Coordinates of C-alpha atoms in Angstrom, one line a residue:
M248 CA 56.3 78.8 14.9
A249 CA 56.3 79.6 11.2
I250 CA 58.6 78.8 8.3
I251 CA 59.9 81.3 5.9
S252 CA 61.2 79.7 2.7
S253 CA 62.4 80.8 -0.7
H254 CA 63.9 79.4 -3.9
I255 CA 66.4 81.8 -5.5
L256 CA 66.9 81.6 -9.2
D257 CA 69.7 82.9 -11.4
S258 CA 67.7 84.1 -14.4
V259 CA 70.9 85.0 -16.4
H260 CA 72.2 81.4 -16.3
G261 CA 68.9 79.6 -16.0
C262 CA 69.8 77.7 -12.8
S263 CA 69.4 77.8 -9.0
A264 CA 71.4 80.6 -7.3
S265 CA 73.5 78.9 -4.6
G266 CA 75.5 80.8 -2.0
I267 CA 73.2 83.9 -1.9
R268 CA 73.2 85.5 1.5
V269 CA 69.6 86.3 2.7
Q270 CA 68.8 88.6 5.7
C271 CA 65.2 88.9 7.0
Q272 CA 64.5 92.0 9.0
K273 CA 61.6 93.1 11.2
M274 CA 60.7 96.8 11.4
V275 CA 60.8 97.6 15.1
N276 CA 60.1 101.3 14.9
R277 CA 60.8 104.3 12.6
N278 CA 64.4 104.4 13.9
G279 CA 65.6 100.9 13.1
D280 CA 65.0 97.3 12.2
Q281 CA 65.8 94.0 14.0
I282 CA 67.4 91.1 12.2
V283 CA 65.2 88.0 12.4
F284 CA 67.6 85.7 10.7
E285 CA 70.5 85.6 8.2
V286 CA 71.2 82.5 6.2
E287 CA 73.0 81.4 3.0
A288 CA 71.1 79.6 0.2
N289 CA 72.1 76.0 -0.3
E290 CA 73.4 74.5 -3.5
E291 CA 69.8 74.2 -4.8
G292 CA 69.2 78.0 -4.1
R293 CA 66.8 77.3 -1.3
I294 CA 66.5 78.7 2.2
M295 CA 64.1 77.5 5.0
E296 CA 64.1 79.1 8.4
E297 CA 61.8 78.6 11.4
V298 CA 60.7 81.8 13.1
S299 CA 58.6 82.5 16.1
L300 CA 55.6 84.8 15.7
K301 CA 54.5 87.3 18.4
I302 CA 51.1 88.7 17.8
Q303 CA 50.8 92.3 19.1
K304 CA 47.4 93.6 20.1
N305 CA 46.4 97.0 18.6
N306 CA 45.9 99.3 21.6
S307 CA 44.4 102.2 19.5
T308 CA 41.0 103.6 20.6
S309 CA 38.4 104.5 18.1

């Protein structure tokens, strides 16, 4: 498992940006993406999501 986190700031008002909707996508192939997670930033402008990592072996021949 891995954790993706972010702190979103409102640079216009100089404070944390709460309520911002964040969507993380994984590129599956050239035709589309897969949503990994979708979450809303808390009142401190922070998100933290645990995601599973799947390591794919490169099957190319050289």
